[in-house]
CSV table of N, CA, C and O in Angstrom, one decimal:
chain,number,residue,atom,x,y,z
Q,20,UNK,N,77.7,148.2,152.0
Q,20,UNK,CA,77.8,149.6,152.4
Q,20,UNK,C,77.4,149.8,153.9
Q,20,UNK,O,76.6,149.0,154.3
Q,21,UNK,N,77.9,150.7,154.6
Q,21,UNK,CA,78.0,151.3,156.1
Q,21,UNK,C,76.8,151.7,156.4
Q,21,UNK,O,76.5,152.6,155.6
Q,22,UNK,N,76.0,151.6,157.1
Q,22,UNK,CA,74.8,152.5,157.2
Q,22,UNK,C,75.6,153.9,158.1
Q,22,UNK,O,76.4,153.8,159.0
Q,23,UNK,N,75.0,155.0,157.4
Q,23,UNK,CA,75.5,156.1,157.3
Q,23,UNK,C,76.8,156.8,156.7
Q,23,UNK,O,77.3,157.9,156.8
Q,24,UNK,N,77.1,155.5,155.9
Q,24,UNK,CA,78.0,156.3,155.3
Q,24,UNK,C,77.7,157.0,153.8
Q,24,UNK,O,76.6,156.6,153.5
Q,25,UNK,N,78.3,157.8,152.6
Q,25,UNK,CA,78.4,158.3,151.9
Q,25,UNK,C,78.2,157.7,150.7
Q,25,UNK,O,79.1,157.9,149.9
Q,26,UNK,N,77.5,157.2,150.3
Q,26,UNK,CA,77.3,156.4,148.8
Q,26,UNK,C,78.1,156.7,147.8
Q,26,UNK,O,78.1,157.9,147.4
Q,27,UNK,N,78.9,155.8,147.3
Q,27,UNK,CA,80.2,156.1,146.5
Q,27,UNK,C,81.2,157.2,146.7
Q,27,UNK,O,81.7,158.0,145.9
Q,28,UNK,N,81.3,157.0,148.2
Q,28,UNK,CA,82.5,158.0,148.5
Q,28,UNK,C,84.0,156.6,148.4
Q,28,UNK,O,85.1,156.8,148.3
Q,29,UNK,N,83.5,155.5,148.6
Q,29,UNK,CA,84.7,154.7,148.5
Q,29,UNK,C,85.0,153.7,146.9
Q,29,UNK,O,85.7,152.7,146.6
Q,30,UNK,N,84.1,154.3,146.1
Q,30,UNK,CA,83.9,153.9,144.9
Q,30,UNK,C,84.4,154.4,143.7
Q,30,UNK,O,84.5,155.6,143.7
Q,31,UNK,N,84.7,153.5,142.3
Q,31,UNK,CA,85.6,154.5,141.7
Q,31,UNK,C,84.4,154.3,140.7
Q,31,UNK,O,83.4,153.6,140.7
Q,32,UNK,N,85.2,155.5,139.6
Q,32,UNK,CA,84.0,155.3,138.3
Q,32,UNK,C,83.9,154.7,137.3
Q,32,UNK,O,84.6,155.0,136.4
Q,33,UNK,N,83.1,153.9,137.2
Q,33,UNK,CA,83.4,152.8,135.8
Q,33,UNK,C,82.8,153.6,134.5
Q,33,UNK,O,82.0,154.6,134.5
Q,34,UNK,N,83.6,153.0,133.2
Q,34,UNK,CA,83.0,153.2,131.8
Q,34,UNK,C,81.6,153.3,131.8
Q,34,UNK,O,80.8,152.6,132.4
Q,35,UNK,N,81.1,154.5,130.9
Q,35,UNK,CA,79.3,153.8,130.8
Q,35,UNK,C,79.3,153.4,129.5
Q,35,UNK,O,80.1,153.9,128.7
Q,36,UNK,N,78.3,152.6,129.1
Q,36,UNK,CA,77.9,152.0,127.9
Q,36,UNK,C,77.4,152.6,127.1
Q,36,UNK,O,76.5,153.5,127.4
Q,37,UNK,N,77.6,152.3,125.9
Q,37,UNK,CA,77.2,153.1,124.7
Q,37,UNK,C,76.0,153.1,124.3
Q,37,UNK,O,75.3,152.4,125.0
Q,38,UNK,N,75.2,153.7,123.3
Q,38,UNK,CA,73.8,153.3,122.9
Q,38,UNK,C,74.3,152.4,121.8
Q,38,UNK,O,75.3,152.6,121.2
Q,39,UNK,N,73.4,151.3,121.5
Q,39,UNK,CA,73.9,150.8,120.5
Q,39,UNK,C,74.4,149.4,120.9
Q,39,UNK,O,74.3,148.5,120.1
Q,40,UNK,N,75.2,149.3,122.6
Q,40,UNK,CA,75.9,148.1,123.3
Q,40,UNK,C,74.8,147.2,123.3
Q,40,UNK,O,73.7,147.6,123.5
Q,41,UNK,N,75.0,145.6,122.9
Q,41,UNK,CA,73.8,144.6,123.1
Q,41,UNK,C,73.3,144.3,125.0
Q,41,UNK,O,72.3,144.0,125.6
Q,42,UNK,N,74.6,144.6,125.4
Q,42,UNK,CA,74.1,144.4,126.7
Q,42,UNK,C,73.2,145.7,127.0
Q,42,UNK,O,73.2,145.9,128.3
Q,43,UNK,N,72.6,146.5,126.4
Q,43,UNK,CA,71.7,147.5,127.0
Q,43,UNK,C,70.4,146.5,126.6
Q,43,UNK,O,69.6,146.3,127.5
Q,44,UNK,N,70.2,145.8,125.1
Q,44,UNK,CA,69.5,145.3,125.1
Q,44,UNK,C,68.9,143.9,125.4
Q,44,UNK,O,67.8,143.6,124.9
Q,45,UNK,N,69.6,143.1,126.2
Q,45,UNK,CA,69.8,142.0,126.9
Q,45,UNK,C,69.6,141.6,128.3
Q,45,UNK,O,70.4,141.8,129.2
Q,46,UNK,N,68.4,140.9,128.7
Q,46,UNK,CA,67.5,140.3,129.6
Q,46,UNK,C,68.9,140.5,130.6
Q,46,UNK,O,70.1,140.1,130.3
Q,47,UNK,N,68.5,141.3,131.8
Q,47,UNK,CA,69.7,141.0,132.8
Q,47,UNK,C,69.6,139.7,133.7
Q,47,UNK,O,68.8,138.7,133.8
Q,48,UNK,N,70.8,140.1,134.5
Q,48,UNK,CA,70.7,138.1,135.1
Q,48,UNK,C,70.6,138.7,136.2
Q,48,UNK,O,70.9,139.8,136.4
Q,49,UNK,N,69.7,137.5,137.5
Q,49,UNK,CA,69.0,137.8,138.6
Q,49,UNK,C,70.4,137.6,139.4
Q,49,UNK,O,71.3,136.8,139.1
Q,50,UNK,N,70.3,138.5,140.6
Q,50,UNK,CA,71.6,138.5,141.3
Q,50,UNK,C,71.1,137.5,142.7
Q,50,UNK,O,70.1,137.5,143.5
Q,51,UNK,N,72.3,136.8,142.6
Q,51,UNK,CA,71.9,135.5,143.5
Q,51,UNK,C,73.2,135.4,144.5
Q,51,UNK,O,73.2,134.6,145.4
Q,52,UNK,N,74.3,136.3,144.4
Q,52,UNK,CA,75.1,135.8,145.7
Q,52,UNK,C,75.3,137.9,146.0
Q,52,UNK,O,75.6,138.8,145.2
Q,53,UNK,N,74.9,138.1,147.2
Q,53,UNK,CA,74.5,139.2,148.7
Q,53,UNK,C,76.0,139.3,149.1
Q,53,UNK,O,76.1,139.0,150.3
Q,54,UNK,N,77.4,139.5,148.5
Q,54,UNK,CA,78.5,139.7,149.1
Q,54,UNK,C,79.1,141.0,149.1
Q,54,UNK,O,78.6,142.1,148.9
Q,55,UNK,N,80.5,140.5,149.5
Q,55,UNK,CA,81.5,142.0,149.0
Q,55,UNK,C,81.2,142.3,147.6
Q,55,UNK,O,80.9,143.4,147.2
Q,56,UNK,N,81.4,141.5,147.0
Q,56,UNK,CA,81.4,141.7,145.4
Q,56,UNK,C,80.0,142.6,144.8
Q,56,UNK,O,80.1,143.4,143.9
Q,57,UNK,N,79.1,142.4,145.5
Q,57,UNK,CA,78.2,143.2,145.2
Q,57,UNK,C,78.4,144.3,145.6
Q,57,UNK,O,78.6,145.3,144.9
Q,58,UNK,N,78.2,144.3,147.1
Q,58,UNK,CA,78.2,146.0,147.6
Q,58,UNK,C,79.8,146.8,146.7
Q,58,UNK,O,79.8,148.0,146.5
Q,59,UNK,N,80.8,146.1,146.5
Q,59,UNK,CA,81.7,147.1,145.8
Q,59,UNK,C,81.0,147.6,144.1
Q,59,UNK,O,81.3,148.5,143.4
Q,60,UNK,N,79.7,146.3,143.7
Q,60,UNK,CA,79.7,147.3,142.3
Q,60,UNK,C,78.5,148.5,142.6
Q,60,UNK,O,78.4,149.5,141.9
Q,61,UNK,N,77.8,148.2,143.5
Q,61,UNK,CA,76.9,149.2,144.3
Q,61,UNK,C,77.8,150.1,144.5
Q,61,UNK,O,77.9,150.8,143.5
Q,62,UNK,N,78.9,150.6,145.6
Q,62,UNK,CA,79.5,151.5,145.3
Q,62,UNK,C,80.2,152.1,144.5
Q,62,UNK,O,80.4,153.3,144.6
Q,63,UNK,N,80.7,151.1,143.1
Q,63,UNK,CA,80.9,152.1,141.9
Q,63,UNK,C,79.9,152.4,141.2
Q,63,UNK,O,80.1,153.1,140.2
Q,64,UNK,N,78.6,151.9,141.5
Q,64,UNK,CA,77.8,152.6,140.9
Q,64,UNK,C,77.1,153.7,141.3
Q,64,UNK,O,76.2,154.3,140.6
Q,65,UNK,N,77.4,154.0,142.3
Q,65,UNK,CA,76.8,155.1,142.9
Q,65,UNK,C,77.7,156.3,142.1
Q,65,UNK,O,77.2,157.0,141.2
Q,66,UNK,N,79.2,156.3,142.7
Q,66,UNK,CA,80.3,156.8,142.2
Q,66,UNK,C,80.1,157.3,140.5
Q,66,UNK,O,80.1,158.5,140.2
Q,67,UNK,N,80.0,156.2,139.6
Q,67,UNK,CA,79.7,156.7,138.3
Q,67,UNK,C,78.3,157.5,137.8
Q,67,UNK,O,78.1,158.0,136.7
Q,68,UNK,N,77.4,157.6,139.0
Q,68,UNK,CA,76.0,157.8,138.9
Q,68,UNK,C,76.0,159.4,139.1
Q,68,UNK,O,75.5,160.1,138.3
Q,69,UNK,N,76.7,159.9,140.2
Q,69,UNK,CA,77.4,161.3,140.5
Q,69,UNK,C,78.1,161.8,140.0
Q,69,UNK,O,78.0,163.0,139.9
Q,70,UNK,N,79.7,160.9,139.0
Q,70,UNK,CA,80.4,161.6,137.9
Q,70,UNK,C,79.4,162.1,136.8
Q,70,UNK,O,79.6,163.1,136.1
Q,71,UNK,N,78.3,161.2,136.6
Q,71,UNK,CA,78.2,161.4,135.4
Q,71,UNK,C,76.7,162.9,135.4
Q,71,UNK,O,76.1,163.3,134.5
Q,72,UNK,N,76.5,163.2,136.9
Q,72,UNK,CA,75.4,164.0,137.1
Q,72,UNK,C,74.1,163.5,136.9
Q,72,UNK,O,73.1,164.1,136.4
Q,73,UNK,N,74.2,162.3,137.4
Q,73,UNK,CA,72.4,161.4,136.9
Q,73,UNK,C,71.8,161.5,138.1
Q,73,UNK,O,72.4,162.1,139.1
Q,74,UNK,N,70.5,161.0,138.2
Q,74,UNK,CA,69.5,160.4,139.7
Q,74,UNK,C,69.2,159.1,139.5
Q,74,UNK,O,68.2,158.5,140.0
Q,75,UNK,N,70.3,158.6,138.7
Q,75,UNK,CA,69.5,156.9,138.4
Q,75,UNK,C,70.7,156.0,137.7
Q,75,UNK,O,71.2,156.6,136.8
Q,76,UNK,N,71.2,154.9,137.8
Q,76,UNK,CA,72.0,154.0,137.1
Q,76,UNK,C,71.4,152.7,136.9
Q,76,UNK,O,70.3,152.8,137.5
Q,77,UNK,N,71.4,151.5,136.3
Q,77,UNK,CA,71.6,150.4,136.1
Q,77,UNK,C,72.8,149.8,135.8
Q,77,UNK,O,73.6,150.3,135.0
Q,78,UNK,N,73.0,148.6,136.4
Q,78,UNK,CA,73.9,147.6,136.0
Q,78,UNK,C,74.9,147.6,134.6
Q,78,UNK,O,76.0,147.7,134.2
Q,79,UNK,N,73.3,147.3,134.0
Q,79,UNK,CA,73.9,147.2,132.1
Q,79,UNK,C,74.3,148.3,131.5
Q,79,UNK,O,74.7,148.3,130.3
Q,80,UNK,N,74.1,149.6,132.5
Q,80,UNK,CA,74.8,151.0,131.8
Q,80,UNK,C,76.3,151.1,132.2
Q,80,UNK,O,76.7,152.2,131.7
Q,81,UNK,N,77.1,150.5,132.8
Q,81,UNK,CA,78.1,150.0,132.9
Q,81,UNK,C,78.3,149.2,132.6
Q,81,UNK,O,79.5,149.1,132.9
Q,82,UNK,N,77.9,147.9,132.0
Q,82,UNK,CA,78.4,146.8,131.0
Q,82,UNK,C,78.2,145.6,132.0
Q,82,UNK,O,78.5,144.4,131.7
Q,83,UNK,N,77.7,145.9,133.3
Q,83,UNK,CA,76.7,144.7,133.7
Q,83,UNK,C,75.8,144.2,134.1
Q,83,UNK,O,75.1,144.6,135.0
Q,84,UNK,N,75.6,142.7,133.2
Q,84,UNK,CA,74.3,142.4,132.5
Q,84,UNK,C,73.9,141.6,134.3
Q,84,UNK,O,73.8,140.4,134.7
Q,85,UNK,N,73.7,142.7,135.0
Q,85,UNK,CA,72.8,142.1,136.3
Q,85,UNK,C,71.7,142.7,136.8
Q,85,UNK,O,71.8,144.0,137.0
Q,86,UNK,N,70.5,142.0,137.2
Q,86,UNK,CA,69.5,143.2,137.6
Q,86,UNK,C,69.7,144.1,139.3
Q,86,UNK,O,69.2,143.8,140.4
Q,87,UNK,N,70.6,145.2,139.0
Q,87,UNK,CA,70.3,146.2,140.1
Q,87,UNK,C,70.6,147.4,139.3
Q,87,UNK,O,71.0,147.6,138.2
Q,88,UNK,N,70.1,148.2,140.2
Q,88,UNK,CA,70.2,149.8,140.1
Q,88,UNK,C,70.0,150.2,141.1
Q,88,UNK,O,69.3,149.7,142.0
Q,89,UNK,N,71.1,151.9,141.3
Q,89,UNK,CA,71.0,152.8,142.4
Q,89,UNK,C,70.4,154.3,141.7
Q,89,UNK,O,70.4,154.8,140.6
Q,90,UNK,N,70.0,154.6,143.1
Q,90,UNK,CA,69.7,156.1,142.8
Q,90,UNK,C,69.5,157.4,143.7
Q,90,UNK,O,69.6,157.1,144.9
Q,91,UNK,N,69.3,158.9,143.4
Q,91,UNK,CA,69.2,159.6,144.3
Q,91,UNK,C,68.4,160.5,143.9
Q,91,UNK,O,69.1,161.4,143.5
Q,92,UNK,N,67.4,160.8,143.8
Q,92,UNK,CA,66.4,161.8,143.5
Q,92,UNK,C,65.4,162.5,144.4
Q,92,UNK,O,65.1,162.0,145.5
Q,93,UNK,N,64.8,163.8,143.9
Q,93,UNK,CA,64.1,164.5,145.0
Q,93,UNK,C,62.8,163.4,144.4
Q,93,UNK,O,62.5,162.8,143.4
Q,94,UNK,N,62.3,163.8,145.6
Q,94,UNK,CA,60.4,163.4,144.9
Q,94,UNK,C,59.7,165.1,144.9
Q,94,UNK,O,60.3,166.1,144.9
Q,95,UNK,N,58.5,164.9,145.0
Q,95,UNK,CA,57.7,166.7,144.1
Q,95,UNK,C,57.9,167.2,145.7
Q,95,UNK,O,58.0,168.5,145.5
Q,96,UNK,N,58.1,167.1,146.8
Q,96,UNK,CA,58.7,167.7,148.1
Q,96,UNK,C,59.6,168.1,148.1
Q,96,UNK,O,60.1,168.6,149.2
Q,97,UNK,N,60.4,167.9,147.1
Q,97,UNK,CA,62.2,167.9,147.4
Q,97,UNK,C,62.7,167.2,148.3
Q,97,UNK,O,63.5,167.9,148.9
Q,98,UNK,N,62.6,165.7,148.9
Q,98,UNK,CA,62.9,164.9,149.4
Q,98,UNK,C,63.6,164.0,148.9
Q,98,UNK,O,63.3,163.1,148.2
Q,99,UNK,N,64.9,164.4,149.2
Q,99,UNK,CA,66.1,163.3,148.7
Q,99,UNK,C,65.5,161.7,149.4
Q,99,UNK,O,65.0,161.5,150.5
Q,100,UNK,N,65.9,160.7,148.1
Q,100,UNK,CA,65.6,159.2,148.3
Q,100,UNK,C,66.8,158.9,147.5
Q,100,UNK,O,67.2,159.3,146.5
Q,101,UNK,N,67.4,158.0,148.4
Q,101,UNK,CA,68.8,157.6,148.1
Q,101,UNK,C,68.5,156.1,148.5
Q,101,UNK,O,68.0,155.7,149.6
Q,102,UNK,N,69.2,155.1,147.2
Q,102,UNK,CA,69.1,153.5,147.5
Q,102,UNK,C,69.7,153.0,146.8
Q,102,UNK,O,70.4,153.5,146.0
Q,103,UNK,N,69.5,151.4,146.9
Q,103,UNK,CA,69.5,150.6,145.5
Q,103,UNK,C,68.7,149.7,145.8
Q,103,UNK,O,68.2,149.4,146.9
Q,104,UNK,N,68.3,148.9,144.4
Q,104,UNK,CA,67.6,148.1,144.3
Q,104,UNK,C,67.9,146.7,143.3
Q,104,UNK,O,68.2,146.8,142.1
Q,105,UNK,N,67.7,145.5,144.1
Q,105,UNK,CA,68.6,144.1,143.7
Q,105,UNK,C,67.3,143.4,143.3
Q,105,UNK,O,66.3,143.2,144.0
Q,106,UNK,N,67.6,143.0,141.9
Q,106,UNK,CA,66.7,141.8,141.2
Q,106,UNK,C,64.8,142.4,141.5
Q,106,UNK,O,64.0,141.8,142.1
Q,107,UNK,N,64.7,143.4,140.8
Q,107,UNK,CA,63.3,144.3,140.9
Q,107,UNK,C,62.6,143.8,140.0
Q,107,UNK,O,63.0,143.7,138.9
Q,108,UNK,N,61.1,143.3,140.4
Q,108,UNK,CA,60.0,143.0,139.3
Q,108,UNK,C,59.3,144.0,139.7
Q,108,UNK,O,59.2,144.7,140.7
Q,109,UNK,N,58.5,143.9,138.0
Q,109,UNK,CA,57.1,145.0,137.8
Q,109,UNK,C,56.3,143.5,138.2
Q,109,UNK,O,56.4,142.3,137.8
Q,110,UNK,N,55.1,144.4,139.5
Q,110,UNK,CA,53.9,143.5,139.1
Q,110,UNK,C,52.7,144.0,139.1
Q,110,UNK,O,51.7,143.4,138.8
């Protein structure tokens, strides 16, 4: 993605997953290749993240089992934070 450009303005919208899909409940896989290929699912996930009126996506809510997620939410200031985040641990 462009710095400064539009977060899934060039992205289309994928399927979301169902409740019930095993890949919701399935260890995601660490993302290990930084390409096109990524930033295009980053852009459709932004894309589906806005069709669908959310502040939050993961991978496996579209059916893949990889660890990222994007998002755009105010914090208690009403400060928009707009990102993603690739292969995230709790520590």
């Amino acid at each position: 993605m462009r710095h400064g450009s539009i977060p899934g303005a060039r992205g289309r919208v994928l399927p979301l997953t169902l409740l019930g899909d095993p890949v919701l409940r399935t260890p995601c896989e660490e993302i290990t290749e930084f390409g096109p290929q990524l930033a295009r699912l980053v852009e459709d996930m932004f894309s589906t993240m806005y069709a669908a009126r959310g502040v939050g996506l993961a991978a496996n809510q579209v059916g893949k089992s990889l660890r990222v997620f994007v998002y755009d939410c105010p914090d208690d200031d009403e400060r928009r934070h707009v990102g993603h985040v690739v292969n995230p641990r709790l520590v």
